[in-house]
Tab-separated table of C-alpha atoms and ligand atoms in Angstrom:
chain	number	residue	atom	x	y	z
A	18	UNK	CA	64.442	-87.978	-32.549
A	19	UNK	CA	65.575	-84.498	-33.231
A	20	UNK	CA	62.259	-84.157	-35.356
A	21	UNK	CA	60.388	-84.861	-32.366
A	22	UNK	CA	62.631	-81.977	-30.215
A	23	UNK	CA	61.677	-79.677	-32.585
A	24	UNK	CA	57.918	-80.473	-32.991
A	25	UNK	CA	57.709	-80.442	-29.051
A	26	UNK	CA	59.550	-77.052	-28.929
A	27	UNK	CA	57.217	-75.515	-31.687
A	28	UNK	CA	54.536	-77.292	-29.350
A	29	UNK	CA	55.149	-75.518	-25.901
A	30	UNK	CA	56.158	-72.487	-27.178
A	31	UNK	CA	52.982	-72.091	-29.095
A	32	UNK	CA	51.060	-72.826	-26.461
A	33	UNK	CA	53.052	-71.670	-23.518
A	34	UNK	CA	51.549	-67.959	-25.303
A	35	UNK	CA	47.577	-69.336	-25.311
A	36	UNK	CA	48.741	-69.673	-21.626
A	37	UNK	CA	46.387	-67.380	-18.747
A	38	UNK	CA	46.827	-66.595	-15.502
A	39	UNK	CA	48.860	-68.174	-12.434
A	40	UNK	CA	47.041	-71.708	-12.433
A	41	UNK	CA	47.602	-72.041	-16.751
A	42	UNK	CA	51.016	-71.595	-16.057
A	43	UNK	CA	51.648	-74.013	-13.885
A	44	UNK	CA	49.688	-76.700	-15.866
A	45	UNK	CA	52.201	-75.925	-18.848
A	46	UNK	CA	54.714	-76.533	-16.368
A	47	UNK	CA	53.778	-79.759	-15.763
A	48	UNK	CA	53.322	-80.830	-19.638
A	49	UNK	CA	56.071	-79.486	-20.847
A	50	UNK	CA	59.143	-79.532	-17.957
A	51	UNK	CA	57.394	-81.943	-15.249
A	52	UNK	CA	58.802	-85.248	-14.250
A	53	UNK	CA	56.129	-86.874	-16.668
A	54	UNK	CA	56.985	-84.550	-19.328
A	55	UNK	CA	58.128	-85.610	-22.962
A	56	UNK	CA	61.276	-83.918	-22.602
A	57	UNK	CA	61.788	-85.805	-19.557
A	58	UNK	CA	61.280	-89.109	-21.117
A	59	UNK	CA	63.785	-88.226	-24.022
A	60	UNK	CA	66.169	-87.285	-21.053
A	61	UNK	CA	65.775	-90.542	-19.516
A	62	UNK	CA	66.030	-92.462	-22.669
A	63	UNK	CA	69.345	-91.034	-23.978
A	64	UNK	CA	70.841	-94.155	-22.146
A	65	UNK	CA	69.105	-96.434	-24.345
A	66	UNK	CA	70.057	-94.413	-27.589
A	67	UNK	CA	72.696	-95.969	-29.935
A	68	UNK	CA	76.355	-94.084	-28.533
A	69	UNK	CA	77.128	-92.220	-31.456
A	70	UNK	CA	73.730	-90.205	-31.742
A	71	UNK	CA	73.761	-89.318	-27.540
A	72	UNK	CA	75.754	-86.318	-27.789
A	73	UNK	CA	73.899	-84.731	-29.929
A	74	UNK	CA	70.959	-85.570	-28.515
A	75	UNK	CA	71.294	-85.043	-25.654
A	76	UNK	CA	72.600	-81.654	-26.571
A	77	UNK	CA	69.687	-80.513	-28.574
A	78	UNK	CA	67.573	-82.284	-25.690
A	79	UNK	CA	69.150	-79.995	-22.921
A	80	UNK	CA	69.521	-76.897	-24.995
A	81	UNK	CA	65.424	-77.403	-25.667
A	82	UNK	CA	64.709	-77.884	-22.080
A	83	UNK	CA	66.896	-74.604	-21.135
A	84	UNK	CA	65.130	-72.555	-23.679
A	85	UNK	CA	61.769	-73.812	-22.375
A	86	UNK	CA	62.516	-72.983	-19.307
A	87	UNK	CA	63.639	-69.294	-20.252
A	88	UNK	CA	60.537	-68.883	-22.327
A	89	UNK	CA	58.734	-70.517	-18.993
A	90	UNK	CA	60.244	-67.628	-16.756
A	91	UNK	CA	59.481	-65.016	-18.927
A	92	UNK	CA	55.980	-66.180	-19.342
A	93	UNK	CA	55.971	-65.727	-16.022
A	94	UNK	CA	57.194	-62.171	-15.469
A	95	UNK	CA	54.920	-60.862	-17.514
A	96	UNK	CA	52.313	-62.532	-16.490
A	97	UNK	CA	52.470	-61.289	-13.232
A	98	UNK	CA	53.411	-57.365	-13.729
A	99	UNK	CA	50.015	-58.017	-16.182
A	100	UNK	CA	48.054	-58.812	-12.987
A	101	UNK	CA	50.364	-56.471	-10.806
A	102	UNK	CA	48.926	-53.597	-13.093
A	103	UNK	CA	45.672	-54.993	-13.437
A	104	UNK	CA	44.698	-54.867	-9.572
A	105	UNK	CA	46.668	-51.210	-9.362
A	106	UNK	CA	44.478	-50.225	-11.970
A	107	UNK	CA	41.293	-51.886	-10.439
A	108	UNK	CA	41.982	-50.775	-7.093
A	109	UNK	CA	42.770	-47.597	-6.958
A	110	UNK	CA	42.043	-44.943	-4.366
A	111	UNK	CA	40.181	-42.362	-4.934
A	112	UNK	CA	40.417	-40.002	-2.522
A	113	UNK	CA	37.665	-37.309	-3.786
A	114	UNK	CA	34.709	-40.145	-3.694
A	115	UNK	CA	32.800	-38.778	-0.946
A	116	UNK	CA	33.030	-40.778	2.655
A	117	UNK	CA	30.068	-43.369	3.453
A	118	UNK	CA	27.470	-42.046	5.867
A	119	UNK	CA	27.797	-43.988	9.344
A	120	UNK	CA	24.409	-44.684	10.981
A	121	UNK	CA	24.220	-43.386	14.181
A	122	UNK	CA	22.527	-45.724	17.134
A	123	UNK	CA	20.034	-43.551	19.305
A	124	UNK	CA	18.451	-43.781	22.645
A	125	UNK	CA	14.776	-45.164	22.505
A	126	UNK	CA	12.610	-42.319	23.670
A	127	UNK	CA	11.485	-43.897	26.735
A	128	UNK	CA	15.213	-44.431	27.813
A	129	UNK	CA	15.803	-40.598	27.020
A	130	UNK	CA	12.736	-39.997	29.459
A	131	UNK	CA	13.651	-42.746	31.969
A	132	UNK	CA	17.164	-41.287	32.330
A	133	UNK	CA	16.143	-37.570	32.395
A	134	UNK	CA	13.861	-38.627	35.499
A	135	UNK	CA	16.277	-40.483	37.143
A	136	UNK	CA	18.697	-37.300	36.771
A	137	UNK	CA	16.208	-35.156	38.862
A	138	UNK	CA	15.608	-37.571	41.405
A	139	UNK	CA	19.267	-38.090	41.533
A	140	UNK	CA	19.860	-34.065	42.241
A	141	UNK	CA	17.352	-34.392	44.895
A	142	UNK	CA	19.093	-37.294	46.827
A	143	UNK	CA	17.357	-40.545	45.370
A	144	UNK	CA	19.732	-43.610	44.491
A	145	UNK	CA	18.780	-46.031	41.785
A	146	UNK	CA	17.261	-49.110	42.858
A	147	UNK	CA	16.599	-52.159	40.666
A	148	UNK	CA	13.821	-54.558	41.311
A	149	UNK	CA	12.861	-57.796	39.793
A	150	UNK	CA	10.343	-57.843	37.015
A	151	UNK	CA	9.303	-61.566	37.740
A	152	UNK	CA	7.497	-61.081	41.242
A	153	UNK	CA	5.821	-63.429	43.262
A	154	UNK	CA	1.929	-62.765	44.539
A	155	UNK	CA	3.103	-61.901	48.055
A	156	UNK	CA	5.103	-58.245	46.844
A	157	UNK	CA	3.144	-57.593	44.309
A	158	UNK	CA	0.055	-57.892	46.074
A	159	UNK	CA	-0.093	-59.191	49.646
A	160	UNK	CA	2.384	-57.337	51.381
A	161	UNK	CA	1.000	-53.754	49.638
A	162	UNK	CA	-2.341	-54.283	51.458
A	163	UNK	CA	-3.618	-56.047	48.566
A	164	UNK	CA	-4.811	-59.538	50.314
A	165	UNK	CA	-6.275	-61.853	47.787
A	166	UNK	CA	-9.927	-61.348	46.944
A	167	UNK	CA	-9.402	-58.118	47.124
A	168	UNK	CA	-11.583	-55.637	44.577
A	169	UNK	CA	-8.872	-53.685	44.400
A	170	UNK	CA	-6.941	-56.383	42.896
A	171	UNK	CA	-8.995	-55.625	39.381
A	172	UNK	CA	-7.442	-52.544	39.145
A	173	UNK	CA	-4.258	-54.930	37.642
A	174	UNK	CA	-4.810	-57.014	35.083
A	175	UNK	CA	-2.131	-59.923	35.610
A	176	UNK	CA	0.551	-61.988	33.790
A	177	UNK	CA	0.428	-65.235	35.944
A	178	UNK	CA	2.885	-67.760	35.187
A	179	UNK	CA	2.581	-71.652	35.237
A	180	UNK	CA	3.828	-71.252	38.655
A	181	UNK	CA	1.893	-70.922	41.709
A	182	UNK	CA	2.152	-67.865	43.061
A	183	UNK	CA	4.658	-66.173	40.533
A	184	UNK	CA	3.909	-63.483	38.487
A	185	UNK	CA	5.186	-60.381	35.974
A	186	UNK	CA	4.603	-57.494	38.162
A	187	UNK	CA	1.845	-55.353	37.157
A	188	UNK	CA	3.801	-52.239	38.902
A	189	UNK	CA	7.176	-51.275	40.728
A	190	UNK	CA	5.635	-50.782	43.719
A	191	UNK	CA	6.392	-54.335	45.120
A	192	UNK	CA	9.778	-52.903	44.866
A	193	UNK	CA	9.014	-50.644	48.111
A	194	UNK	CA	9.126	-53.698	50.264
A	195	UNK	CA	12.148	-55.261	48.904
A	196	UNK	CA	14.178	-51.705	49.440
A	197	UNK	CA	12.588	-52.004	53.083
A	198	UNK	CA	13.852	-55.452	53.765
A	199	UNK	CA	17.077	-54.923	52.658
A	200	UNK	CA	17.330	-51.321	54.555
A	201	UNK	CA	15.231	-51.285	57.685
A	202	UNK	CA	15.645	-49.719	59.841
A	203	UNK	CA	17.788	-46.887	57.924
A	204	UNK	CA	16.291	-44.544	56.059
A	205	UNK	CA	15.308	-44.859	52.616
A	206	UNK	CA	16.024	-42.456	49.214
A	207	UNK	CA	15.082	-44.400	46.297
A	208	UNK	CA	13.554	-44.395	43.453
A	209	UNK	CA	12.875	-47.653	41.005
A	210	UNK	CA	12.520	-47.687	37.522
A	211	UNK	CA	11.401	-51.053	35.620
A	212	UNK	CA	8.986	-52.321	33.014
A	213	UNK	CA	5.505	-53.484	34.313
A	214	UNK	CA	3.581	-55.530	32.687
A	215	UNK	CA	-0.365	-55.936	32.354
A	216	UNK	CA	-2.612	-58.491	30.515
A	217	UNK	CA	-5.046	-55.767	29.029
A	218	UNK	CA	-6.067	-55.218	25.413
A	219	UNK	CA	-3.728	-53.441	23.271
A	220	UNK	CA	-5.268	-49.903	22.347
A	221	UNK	CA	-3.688	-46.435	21.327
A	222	UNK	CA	-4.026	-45.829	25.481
A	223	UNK	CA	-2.680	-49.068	26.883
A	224	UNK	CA	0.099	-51.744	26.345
A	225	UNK	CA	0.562	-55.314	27.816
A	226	UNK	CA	4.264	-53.678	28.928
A	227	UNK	CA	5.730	-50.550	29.759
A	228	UNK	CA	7.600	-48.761	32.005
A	229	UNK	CA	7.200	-47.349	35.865
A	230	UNK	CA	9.444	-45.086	38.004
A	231	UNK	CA	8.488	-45.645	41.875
A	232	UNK	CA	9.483	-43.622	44.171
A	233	UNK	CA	10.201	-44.293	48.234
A	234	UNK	CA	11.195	-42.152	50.985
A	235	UNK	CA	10.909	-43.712	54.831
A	236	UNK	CA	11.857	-41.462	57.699
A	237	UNK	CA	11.748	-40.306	61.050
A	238	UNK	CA	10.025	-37.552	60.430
A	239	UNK	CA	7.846	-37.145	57.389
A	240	UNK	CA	4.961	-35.748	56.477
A	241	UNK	CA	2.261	-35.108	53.067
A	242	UNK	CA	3.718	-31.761	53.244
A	243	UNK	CA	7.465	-33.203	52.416
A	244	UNK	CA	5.679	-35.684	49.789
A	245	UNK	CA	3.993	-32.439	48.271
A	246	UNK	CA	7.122	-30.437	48.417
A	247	UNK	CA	9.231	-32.899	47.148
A	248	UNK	CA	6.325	-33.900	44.161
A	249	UNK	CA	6.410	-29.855	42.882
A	250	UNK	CA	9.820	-29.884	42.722
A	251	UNK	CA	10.223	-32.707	40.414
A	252	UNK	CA	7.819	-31.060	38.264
A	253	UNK	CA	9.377	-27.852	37.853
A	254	UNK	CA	12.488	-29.400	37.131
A	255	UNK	CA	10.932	-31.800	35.046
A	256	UNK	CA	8.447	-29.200	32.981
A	257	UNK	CA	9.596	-25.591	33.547
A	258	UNK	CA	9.688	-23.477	36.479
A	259	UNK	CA	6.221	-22.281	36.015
A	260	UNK	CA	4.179	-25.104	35.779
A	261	UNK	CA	1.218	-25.298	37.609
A	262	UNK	CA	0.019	-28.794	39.934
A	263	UNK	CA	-2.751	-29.866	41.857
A	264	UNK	CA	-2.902	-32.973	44.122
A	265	UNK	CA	-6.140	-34.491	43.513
A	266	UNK	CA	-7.556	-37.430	46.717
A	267	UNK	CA	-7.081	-40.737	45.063
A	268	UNK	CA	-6.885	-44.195	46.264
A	269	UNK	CA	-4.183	-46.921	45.946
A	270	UNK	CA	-4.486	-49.854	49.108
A	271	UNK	CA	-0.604	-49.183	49.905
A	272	UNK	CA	-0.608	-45.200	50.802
A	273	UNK	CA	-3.332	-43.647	52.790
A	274	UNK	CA	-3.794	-40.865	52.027
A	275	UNK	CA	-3.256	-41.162	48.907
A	276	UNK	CA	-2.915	-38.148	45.913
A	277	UNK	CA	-2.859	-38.166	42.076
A	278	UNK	CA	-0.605	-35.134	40.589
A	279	UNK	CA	-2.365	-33.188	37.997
A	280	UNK	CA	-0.038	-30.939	35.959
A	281	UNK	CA	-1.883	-28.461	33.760
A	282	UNK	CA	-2.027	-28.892	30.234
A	283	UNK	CA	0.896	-27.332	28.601
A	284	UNK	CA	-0.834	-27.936	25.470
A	285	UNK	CA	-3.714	-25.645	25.658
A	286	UNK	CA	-2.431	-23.734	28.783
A	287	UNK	CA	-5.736	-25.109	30.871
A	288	UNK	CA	-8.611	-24.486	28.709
A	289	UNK	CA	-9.031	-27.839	27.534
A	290	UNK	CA	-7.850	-29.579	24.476
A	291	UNK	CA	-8.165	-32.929	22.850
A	292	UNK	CA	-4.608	-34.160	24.573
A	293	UNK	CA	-6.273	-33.043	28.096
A	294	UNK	CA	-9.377	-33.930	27.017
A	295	UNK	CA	-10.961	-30.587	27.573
A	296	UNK	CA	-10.062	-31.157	31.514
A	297	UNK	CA	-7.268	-28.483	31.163
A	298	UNK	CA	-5.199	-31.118	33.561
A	299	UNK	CA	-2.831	-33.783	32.916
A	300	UNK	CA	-2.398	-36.425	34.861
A	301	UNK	CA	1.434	-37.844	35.511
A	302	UNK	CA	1.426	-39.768	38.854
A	303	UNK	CA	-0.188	-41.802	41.685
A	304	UNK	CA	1.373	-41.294	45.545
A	305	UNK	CA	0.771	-40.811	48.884
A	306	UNK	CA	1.768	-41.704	52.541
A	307	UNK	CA	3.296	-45.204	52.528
A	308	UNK	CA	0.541	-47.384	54.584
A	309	UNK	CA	1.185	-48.382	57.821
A	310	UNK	CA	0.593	-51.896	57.159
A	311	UNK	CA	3.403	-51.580	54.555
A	312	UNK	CA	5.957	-49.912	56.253
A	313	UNK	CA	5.582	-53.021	58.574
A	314	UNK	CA	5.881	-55.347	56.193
A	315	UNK	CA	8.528	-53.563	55.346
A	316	UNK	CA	10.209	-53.870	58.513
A	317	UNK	CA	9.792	-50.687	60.007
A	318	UNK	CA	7.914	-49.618	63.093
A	319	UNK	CA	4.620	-46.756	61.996
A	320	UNK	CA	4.606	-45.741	65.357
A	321	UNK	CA	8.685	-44.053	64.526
A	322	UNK	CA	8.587	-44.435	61.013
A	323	UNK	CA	7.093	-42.824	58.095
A	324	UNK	CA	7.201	-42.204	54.572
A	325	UNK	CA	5.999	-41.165	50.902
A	326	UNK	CA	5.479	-43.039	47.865
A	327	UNK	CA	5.002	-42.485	43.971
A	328	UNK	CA	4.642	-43.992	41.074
A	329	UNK	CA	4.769	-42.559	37.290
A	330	UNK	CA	4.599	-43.760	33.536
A	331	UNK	CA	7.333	-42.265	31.816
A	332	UNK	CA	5.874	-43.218	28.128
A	333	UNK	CA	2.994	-41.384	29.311
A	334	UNK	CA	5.120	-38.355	30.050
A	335	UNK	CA	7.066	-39.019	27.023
A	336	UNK	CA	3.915	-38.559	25.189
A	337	UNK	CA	2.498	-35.546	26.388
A	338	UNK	CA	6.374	-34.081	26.385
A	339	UNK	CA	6.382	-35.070	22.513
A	340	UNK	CA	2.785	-35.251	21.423
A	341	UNK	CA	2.841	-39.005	20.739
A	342	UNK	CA	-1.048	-39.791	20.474
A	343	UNK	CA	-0.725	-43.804	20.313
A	344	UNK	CA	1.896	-45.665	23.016
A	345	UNK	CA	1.774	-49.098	20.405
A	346	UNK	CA	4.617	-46.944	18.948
A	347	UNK	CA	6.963	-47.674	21.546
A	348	UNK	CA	6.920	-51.116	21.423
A	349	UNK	CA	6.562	-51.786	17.743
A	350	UNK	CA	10.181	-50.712	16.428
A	351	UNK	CA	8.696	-48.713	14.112
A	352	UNK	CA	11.985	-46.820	12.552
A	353	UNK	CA	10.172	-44.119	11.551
A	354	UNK	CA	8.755	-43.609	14.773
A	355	UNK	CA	12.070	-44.013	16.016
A	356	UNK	CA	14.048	-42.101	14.309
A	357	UNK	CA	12.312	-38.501	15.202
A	358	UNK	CA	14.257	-38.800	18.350
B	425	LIG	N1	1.521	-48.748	41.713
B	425	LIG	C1	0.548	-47.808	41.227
B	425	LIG	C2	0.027	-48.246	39.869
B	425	LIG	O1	0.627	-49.055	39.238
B	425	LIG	C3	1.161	-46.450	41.115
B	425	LIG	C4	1.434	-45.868	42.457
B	425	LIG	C5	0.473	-45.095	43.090
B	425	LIG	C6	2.628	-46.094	43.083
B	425	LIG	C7	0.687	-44.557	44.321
B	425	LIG	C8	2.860	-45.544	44.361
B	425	LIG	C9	1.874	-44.777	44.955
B	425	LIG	O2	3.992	-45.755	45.010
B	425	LIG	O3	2.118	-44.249	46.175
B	425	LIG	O4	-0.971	-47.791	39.443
């Protein structure tokens, strides 16, 4: 019996220093001091032992199972200021490494546009208005003089849905009669920014989607003369004091009469270039006095009432502003088209 104490002790001690990490240690554990253990066996067999070898026995049987687990905790110790010093050392700070570079989020450049605009009409006394970009036939047609069947109707290519009578709206302008509605018979400030949407081929000149600012004022008292006021002003905040317009006779069913503004080129200064196409001009919106038949459908009376309307592209500003030649790029998350702004 005491052969087998010592062979055990030679055992776990010789193996106790093959021992690694947290998880070997408590395996040895197990073998050697657990309830299952040898030594625990020879504990609970002293009983059985012949009375005149138990003392010493069970001495040299305790004495082993103290020094095991001494050796145990000191296994232990080190073990753990090993891995204490190993994470310190693997860990460490340093505090000269140069930071990580955070990337920045950015406004998309129609946003930067859209707000800029809005921030100008918003000096000169127009409140936001937000319209719905799912429209049905009636606003987006109908009730602007548009009655179905009309040519005019080609001049929007249309999203219909599987819906009778629903449809993406092909401008803002059916926005004019919901401000009405809801307003009549005060007057009206507004101006309403959205995306539009048109079924047309994709090309470096049009998208299937993009972006309108409308504009409505309804009145007492006004006349083409506030609409052309109000229309230069905008511009010269929008392009520089010194820019030069022109109001050209154009025709939209909802306003009569109705104006395109011209701005001239500030590309080539009016001689004609390739962004003007050698017209000198550049087109940047549709308005005009809003149609009788619309201000009724509106809800107010043209015999007290009357009023101005626009309606611009801000990607098509935003890419004379920034010389963008091909509007795909603001719809196809191109980063490096993105990131120049
Ligand atoms: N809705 C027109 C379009 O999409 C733009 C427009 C022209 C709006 C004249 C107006 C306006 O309010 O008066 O082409």
């Amino acid at each position: 019996m005491q052969d087998r104490l010592v062979r055990l002790e030679g055992q776990a001690i010789s193996e106790l220093e093959g021992v690694e990490g947290e998880a070997g240690l408590q395996q040895w554990k197990v073998k050697y001091l657990g309830r299952s253990s040898e030594l625990a066996e020879i504990l609970d067999g002293l009983r059985k032992l012949p009375k005149d070898e138990r003392p010493a026995v069970g001495k040299q049987a305790n004495q082993l199972k103290a020094r095991l687990e001494g050796a145990f905790a000191a296994r232990e110790q080190t073990s753990r200021a090993a891995s204490l010093e190993y994470s310190l050392q693997e860990d460490r700070l340093d505090v000269t490494l140069p930071g990580r570079t955070l990337v920045r989020g950015r406004l998309h450049p129609s946003t930067s546009t859209l707000r800029l605009i809005a921030d100008i009409w918003a000096e000169m006394g127009f409140q936001v208005y937000r319209s719905r970009d799912v429209e049905t036939d009636d606003y987006n047609f109908g009730l602007l003089n548009i009655p179905a069947h009309h040519p005019a109707r080609d001049q929007w290519d249309t999203f219909y849905t599987k819906q009778e009578g629903v449809l993406l709206r092909t401008h803002t302008s059916p926005g004019q009669i919901r401000v009405m509605r809801e307003r009549a018979p005060e007057p009206i400030r507004v101006i309403l920014p959205g995306m539009c949407y048109r079924y047309e081929q994709i090309t470096a000149r049009s998208e299937i989607q993009f972006n309108q600012v409308e504009g409505l004022a309804v009145g007492r008292n006004i006349t083409f003369a506030d609409l052309k006021g109000t229309l230069n002003a905008f511009a010269r905040r929008l392009y520089g004091e010194d820019v030069k317009t022109r109001l050209r006779a154009g025709h939209f069913p909802f306003t009569e009469p109705s104006a395109e503004m011209d701005i001239e080129c500030f590309v080539c200064g009016g001689i004609g270039c390739a962004v003007c196409k050698g017209t000198g001009w550049l087109e940047i919106l549709g308005s005009g006095m809003v149609h009788p038949t619309v201000l009724e459908n509106g809800g107010y009376d043209p015999s007290v009432f009357s009023g101005f309307a626009f309606g611009m592209g801000p990607e098509r500003i935003t890419m004379n502003l920034h010389r963008i030649d091909d509007i795909r790029y603001f719809w196809s998350n191109d980063m490096r088209f993105l990131e120049q702004f």
